[in-house]
Amino acid sequence: MRPPHPSPPLSPRRTRAGATATVAALALAGLTLLPTAGASATTASATPRAVQLYVSPTGNDHAQGTKARPFRTLERAQRAARKAAKTRRGPVDVIVRGGTYRLRQTLGFGPEDSGTAAAPVQYTAARGEKVVLSGGRSLTPHWRTHSGKVRVADIGRGLDFDELFLDGARQTLARYPNHDPATAILGGYAADAVSAQRAARWKNPTTALVRGLHQGEWGGNSFKVTGLGPDGTPTLSWVGDNNRGSGLHPTYRMVENVFEELDAPGEWFYDKPTGKLYFYAPEGTDLSRAKIATAERNELIRVEGKSSTAPVRHLSFTGFTFTQTHRTLFNQPYEKLQLGDWAIARAGAVHLKNTARVDIRGSRFDQVGGNAVLLDGYNSGNAVSGNEFSHSGASDVAVIGSPDAVREPSTWDSMRRTISDTAPGPKTENYPRDISVDDNYMHDNGQFEKQTSGVQISMSRRVTVAGNTLHDGPRACVDINDGTWGGHVIEDNDIFNCVKETSDHGPVNAWGRDRFWPLTADDATKKSYAKLDAMETTVIRHNRIRHSSHWDIDLDDGSSNYLVENNLLLNGGVKLREGFHRTVRNNVFVNGGAHFHVWYADSGDTVEKNLFVTADPYDLIQVDTARSRPVIDNNLFWNNGRPVPDLSDAWRGRGLDTHSLIADPKFTGSDPFSDPKKLDYTVQDGSPALALGFRNIPMTGFGKAGSPTPPPVEWADDTPTDTVDAFPEPLLGSLATRIYSDRIKSSTGLTDSDGLYLQTVAQTSEAYRQGLRGNDVIRRIDGAQVTDRDSFWHVYNGLAPGSSVRLTIWRDQASSDLTVTKPVGGEQLNNTSGVLYGGSGWDWKNASRGGAGGWADDVHATQTKGDSFELAFNGTAIDLITQVNSDEGQVDLYLDGTLVATIDNHSDTRVHQRTVFSRTGLAPGPHTLKGVMKTGDYFIVDSFKVS
């Protein structure tokens, strides 16, 4: 039983789930449901008995379908169940005996298969017997040697399969590079997978299939090879499996289904025109006894009503093993889902559309090729409960509404900047609502597709994801693609080892790219529209979530109307980007914090009564708290007795965390800083957290009983904040850095780390006056690509004062052009601003490493005589500004290649920012200033003034 914690009353949906499970259990035992104690004799005598129909692989479709004389096929039992449901008032139980049922075609169910609340139709595996529904074909190949350890058999021409199973285990389609289970991304990748040199090995390149990551590592992108270009490079046709474009990552890519790449144990290739199957069997395999099977059906069961008003009702499937379905990655069309990053093939091993009270219970989905369960369009009150999902090709459970239910939808290809329909909520009934996904064990999804999750939700309402254990997948384990229409409850789950192959994502991930988000409108207008789609509050509570990156819960790009409470967040935290009306309350953050990114004015956000066990509780990117006006208070911070820099006087001076404390929380049991495996973060009586209003969170009841638990916390902080890339250098009165971390990359929405990132742009700065803003990224200058700092400064410094500077800016996830004017009165340039350093001894020093007191609190320093600096600039005057001290000496200075002075930087006392050389009256145009260390123990470079 789950521990008590704040929650709404049980919904009728969840109450009914328990009753249905009881009925199923009694049916499995061959018993009928008896009336409850106290029921009248009239009620008891009126209780109809269940009709029981049996199916067995050894049965006969001409039999009566009894236990003694069962049917042979599910199709025959289905016809009998339909007849019984029409003529009898009691439940209809189709009991399926153990064995493998290979479906020649998808088993379809329509409104004629419906039951009623009092007389449901229930398909159930016989107690204690394994019933397998397979979409594959059993092969009896006669193997012969092809070459080496590769065997070949004739199995027939023209078969359609792209998965092969050996004794029930999925084998590897011939690929390059070879599969490496130790490599998380794609099981191995190679930059040259689709190179001309590689393709020159292939006799028939058109069999080749390419799988890779999106160029921004936002999921996957997959392609069919259609031939070779003039240079021998494969030509690629995109399958459409990503909503953010077809860009293929330059490194994370592989190729499969190529005969010439069949060179490792477990690999296979089917030559469709000749009907030959080639197989390099794993070591120790006895192929004469092995069971070989294909995967040919996309779907095993499809339940589809006529419409939302004529759905399939009160039907359930319990206790089955679903397996061996065809991959849908390359044979089904993809549909882009709103403004999320996801595209989906609307197919599943079990596909439900236009249904009500249709349940999938106690079953196992084993190595299906695409989505395991798809709830498509109108579905009401369905449950996916008590199942195991293992190694699905795509998502385990996808709950996806129809675009026709969305008012004025936007896509990345067609984004609305204005709206005219301001009615709240859905437009049609073609969306799932009141769905329960509970008590499941879900692991290793996304074996082929990389924009996948354990539970994926889009264009749906009131989906409850409760008591599941979800781990190991390429992207989020729970994803909410958009804010339409909210009301979801994510609770009591155990979630870890997600986002293993992609980036910029959380184990629980959400987007809110709804009607308000893309508008060209002020923040107040956007806020007034925020709940048109996110109508009901989505609650994320009492989950244990562990991540190896920055945020356990990623509420991205306008996610609005969320309550995040009572969660144990390990090794990550919560990101709040854009969006409105979000409350983060009573959570325990361990080695992670709250990430505030790009907040709107008057956001309506609250962060209170949380317990932060970390050195870095807050991370702010383009956030003005005076403008966004969040409520942040009554939080407890603990950094093992060390300072917590974020809780500064300046922070509190803004009215934030005025009652919060830095204090030992007094956890029960071991100390988290010395015990990274600690999972119980209960605080003792007398904890200062309790005095601030924090209440202990039950530390049990996460996930499905008996499932694995999260790995230890990783205390090391890998964010490179002490590097030159992270250093904020001055530019036109603003501060610029490289895109030095995933956090920065995420905040900009870029797919790479190229450009000069404007960390802050003060409204009083020249940069702001000329149109630059915080969170802008300068991607090009005068047509030249900006990769690192020097690629910007070498162009900028070469332009004359007063020149027009053409910039390409990345802002709000789109490119735009901006022309600025280089100041006429001159500029001061830092030692990092395009200066070339020659020699072997140079070291960059920031404030923590000896650079304090420099113009930007940094310097370059060397102790190696003969080391040099060189600055290329455009102007008529130059000043060299640096530190002088007793351990410094002479420096030769060259102007435009000519020695013009030998200066002496020796001083009895240290003096910062001294002008040690000036030259005026230069001819207008480009010049160079070079300095070479001659004597002394140190030579230091700080800044320059050019005018």
XYZ file of N, CA, C and O in Angstrom, residues 857-933:
308
model
N 38.584 41.842 -14.042
C 38.957 40.871 -13.008
C 39.576 39.618 -13.624
O 39.331 38.494 -13.174
N 40.385 39.836 -14.663
C 41.156 38.732 -15.224
C 42.374 39.294 -15.939
O 42.395 40.486 -16.301
N 43.384 38.478 -16.148
C 44.581 38.854 -16.900
C 45.117 37.613 -17.599
O 44.730 36.486 -17.276
N 46.046 37.823 -18.550
C 46.905 36.774 -19.066
C 48.309 37.016 -18.523
O 48.762 38.168 -18.465
N 48.985 35.940 -18.139
C 50.316 36.089 -17.549
C 51.230 34.986 -18.068
O 50.790 33.873 -18.363
N 52.526 35.335 -18.196
C 53.537 34.340 -18.569
C 54.816 34.590 -17.790
O 55.090 35.714 -17.349
N 55.599 33.548 -17.596
C 56.917 33.650 -16.980
C 58.012 33.218 -17.955
O 59.153 33.020 -17.553
N 57.676 33.088 -19.214
C 58.611 32.584 -20.217
C 59.087 33.731 -21.103
O 58.286 34.335 -21.842
N 60.366 34.047 -21.029
C 60.929 35.124 -21.848
C 60.816 34.751 -23.319
O 61.030 33.615 -23.713
N 60.459 35.735 -24.125
C 60.227 35.512 -25.540
C 58.770 35.289 -25.884
O 58.405 35.348 -27.064
N 57.934 35.027 -24.881
C 56.496 34.913 -25.139
C 55.954 36.275 -25.575
O 56.463 37.334 -25.161
N 54.925 36.238 -26.402
C 54.430 37.488 -26.980
C 52.913 37.533 -26.998
O 52.240 36.504 -26.898
N 52.384 38.763 -27.116
C 50.973 38.960 -27.435
C 50.918 39.781 -28.711
O 51.868 40.515 -29.056
N 49.786 39.679 -29.429
C 49.583 40.524 -30.605
C 48.106 40.838 -30.745
O 47.266 39.938 -30.712
N 47.802 42.138 -30.893
C 46.435 42.599 -31.089
C 46.336 43.295 -32.433
O 47.069 44.255 -32.697
N 45.445 42.820 -33.272
C 45.118 43.503 -34.523
C 43.931 44.417 -34.259
O 42.914 43.978 -33.712
N 44.034 45.714 -34.633
C 42.968 46.669 -34.346
C 42.862 47.650 -35.501
O 43.716 47.713 -36.392
N 41.796 48.434 -35.484
C 41.557 49.447 -36.502
C 41.283 50.758 -35.775
O 40.288 50.882 -35.059
N 42.148 51.734 -35.908
C 41.992 53.009 -35.231
C 43.199 53.890 -35.418
O 44.152 53.540 -36.124
N 43.193 55.020 -34.745
C 44.295 55.979 -34.863
C 45.087 56.108 -33.571
O 46.077 56.851 -33.533
N 44.654 55.414 -32.506
C 45.377 55.500 -31.230
C 45.210 54.194 -30.474
O 44.189 53.505 -30.607
N 46.232 53.849 -29.670
C 46.212 52.594 -28.900
C 46.869 52.823 -27.549
O 47.914 53.490 -27.454
N 46.249 52.321 -26.480
C 46.833 52.303 -25.132
C 46.955 50.858 -24.682
O 46.036 50.054 -24.891
N 48.075 50.518 -24.050
C 48.257 49.210 -23.404
C 48.120 49.416 -21.906
O 48.841 50.236 -21.313
N 47.197 48.693 -21.315
C 46.891 48.845 -19.890
C 47.165 47.514 -19.213
O 46.670 46.471 -19.652
N 47.954 47.538 -18.127
C 48.259 46.268 -17.477
C 48.672 46.490 -16.031
O 48.711 47.621 -15.528
N 48.988 45.422 -15.389
C 49.461 45.446 -14.005
C 50.980 45.600 -13.999
O 51.670 45.010 -14.831
N 51.501 46.387 -13.057
C 52.954 46.491 -12.862
C 53.269 46.053 -11.441
O 52.448 46.170 -10.534
N 54.506 45.526 -11.258
C 54.873 45.001 -9.932
C 56.384 44.816 -9.882
O 57.090 44.926 -10.899
N 56.857 44.440 -8.720
C 58.302 44.306 -8.511
C 58.905 43.116 -9.235
O 60.120 43.064 -9.432
N 58.104 42.136 -9.605
C 58.640 40.953 -10.280
C 58.498 41.039 -11.793
O 58.693 40.055 -12.497
N 58.115 42.219 -12.314
C 57.984 42.393 -13.748
C 59.173 43.174 -14.308
O 59.926 43.829 -13.575
N 59.361 43.117 -15.627
C 60.526 43.743 -16.236
C 60.204 44.385 -17.567
O 59.097 44.877 -17.791
N 61.170 44.303 -18.487
C 61.067 45.005 -19.755
C 60.290 44.197 -20.803
O 60.358 42.966 -20.847
N 59.622 44.981 -21.668
C 58.836 44.413 -22.755
C 59.118 45.223 -24.015
O 59.023 46.457 -23.998
N 59.492 44.532 -25.107
C 59.646 45.190 -26.398
C 58.292 45.292 -27.073
O 57.548 44.296 -27.170
N 57.958 46.506 -27.568
C 56.684 46.728 -28.239
C 56.925 47.042 -29.709
O 57.781 47.871 -30.056
N 56.128 46.358 -30.568
C 56.227 46.532 -32.011
C 54.893 47.044 -32.526
O 53.836 46.478 -32.229
N 54.932 48.109 -33.305
C 53.738 48.642 -33.931
C 53.848 48.415 -35.434
O 54.816 48.871 -36.078
N 52.909 47.665 -35.965
C 52.913 47.303 -37.383
C 54.239 46.671 -37.791
O 54.777 46.920 -38.880
N 54.816 45.871 -36.886
C 56.035 45.130 -37.175
C 57.324 45.858 -36.884
O 58.411 45.269 -37.006
N 57.253 47.129 -36.470
C 58.453 47.922 -36.190
C 58.585 48.132 -34.692
O 57.632 48.521 -34.020
N 59.805 47.898 -34.145
C 60.046 48.142 -32.720
C 59.919 49.630 -32.452
O 60.649 50.454 -33.028
N 59.005 49.993 -31.570
C 58.757 51.409 -31.291
C 59.086 51.784 -29.854
O 59.244 52.967 -29.549
N 59.207 50.816 -28.954
C 59.503 51.152 -27.548
C 59.882 49.891 -26.798
O 59.473 48.787 -27.150
N 60.703 50.086 -25.770
C 60.926 49.064 -24.760
C 60.451 49.650 -23.447
O 61.020 50.636 -22.956
N 59.369 49.082 -22.916
C 58.797 49.617 -21.682
C 59.263 48.786 -20.508
O 59.695 47.646 -20.665
N 59.201 49.368 -19.330
C 59.610 48.668 -18.113
C 58.420 48.629 -17.168
O 57.945 49.674 -16.709
N 57.925 47.420 -16.890
C 56.757 47.257 -16.026
C 57.142 47.005 -14.579
O 56.291 46.587 -13.780
N 58.419 47.242 -14.232
C 58.839 47.076 -12.853
C 58.276 48.213 -12.006
O 58.280 49.385 -12.420
N 57.794 47.863 -10.812
C 57.289 48.844 -9.858
C 57.515 48.303 -8.462
O 57.397 47.095 -8.227
N 57.863 49.194 -7.525
C 58.102 48.726 -6.155
C 56.833 48.162 -5.524
O 56.906 47.325 -4.619
N 55.674 48.614 -5.966
C 54.401 48.102 -5.440
C 53.525 47.655 -6.608
O 53.708 48.095 -7.753
N 52.581 46.782 -6.300
C 51.658 46.315 -7.333
C 50.637 47.399 -7.642
O 50.002 47.954 -6.729
N 50.473 47.705 -8.902
C 49.478 48.666 -9.354
C 48.678 48.009 -10.475
O 49.255 47.543 -11.465
N 47.360 47.981 -10.315
C 46.492 47.427 -11.341
C 46.102 48.505 -12.347
O 46.023 49.693 -12.024
N 45.832 48.052 -13.567
C 45.245 48.877 -14.624
C 46.033 50.164 -14.879
O 45.472 51.247 -15.014
N 47.345 50.036 -14.978
C 48.177 51.194 -15.311
C 48.382 51.230 -16.824
O 48.654 50.201 -17.448
N 48.276 52.431 -17.382
C 48.588 52.615 -18.797
C 50.101 52.686 -18.955
O 50.749 53.622 -18.479
N 50.684 51.688 -19.625
C 52.148 51.591 -19.722
C 52.657 51.990 -21.109
O 53.880 52.096 -21.308
N 51.728 52.200 -22.065
C 52.147 52.623 -23.397
C 50.962 53.287 -24.089
O 49.830 52.802 -24.014
N 51.237 54.400 -24.787
C 50.220 55.093 -25.577
C 50.838 55.543 -26.886
O 52.012 55.953 -26.938
N 50.051 55.466 -27.942
C 50.494 55.996 -29.227
C 49.277 56.562 -29.942
O 48.251 55.883 -30.078
N 49.383 57.805 -30.377
C 48.305 58.472 -31.102
C 48.809 58.877 -32.481
O 49.995 58.706 -32.814
N 47.902 59.455 -33.268
C 48.272 59.978 -34.574
C 48.535 58.921 -35.616
O 49.172 59.208 -36.647
N 48.049 57.699 -35.401
C 48.228 56.652 -36.395
C 47.344 56.932 -37.607
O 46.276 57.550 -37.495
N 47.781 56.475 -38.766
C 46.954 56.612 -39.961
C 45.686 55.793 -39.784
O 45.728 54.678 -39.265
N 44.535 56.333 -40.179
C 43.301 55.549 -40.075
C 43.445 54.223 -40.819
O 43.981 54.169 -41.921
N 42.960 53.149 -40.181
C 43.032 51.834 -40.811
C 43.542 50.772 -39.867
O 43.696 50.993 -38.660
N 43.833 49.575 -40.393
C 44.253 48.455 -39.538
C 45.708 48.579 -39.097
O 46.573 49.033 -39.856
N 45.964 48.114 -37.863
C 47.310 48.119 -37.288
C 47.457 46.892 -36.398
O 46.475 46.220 -36.064
N 48.678 46.615 -35.993
C 48.949 45.569 -35.009
C 49.868 46.108 -33.929
O 50.783 46.894 -34.206
N 49.613 45.715 -32.697
C 50.505 45.991 -31.573
C 50.957 44.660 -31.013
O 50.130 43.809 -30.666
N 52.282 44.502 -30.922
C 52.846 43.253 -30.427
C 53.806 43.559 -29.287
O 54.564 44.530 -29.334
N 53.753 42.739 -28.238
C 54.677 42.875 -27.119
C 55.400 41.573 -26.851
O 54.782 40.500 -26.901
N 56.714 41.663 -26.588
C 57.545 40.488 -26.349
C 58.238 40.637 -25.001
O 58.896 41.660 -24.736
N 58.092 39.620 -24.128
C 58.721 39.648 -22.807
C 60.241 39.586 -22.965
O 60.782 38.705 -23.615
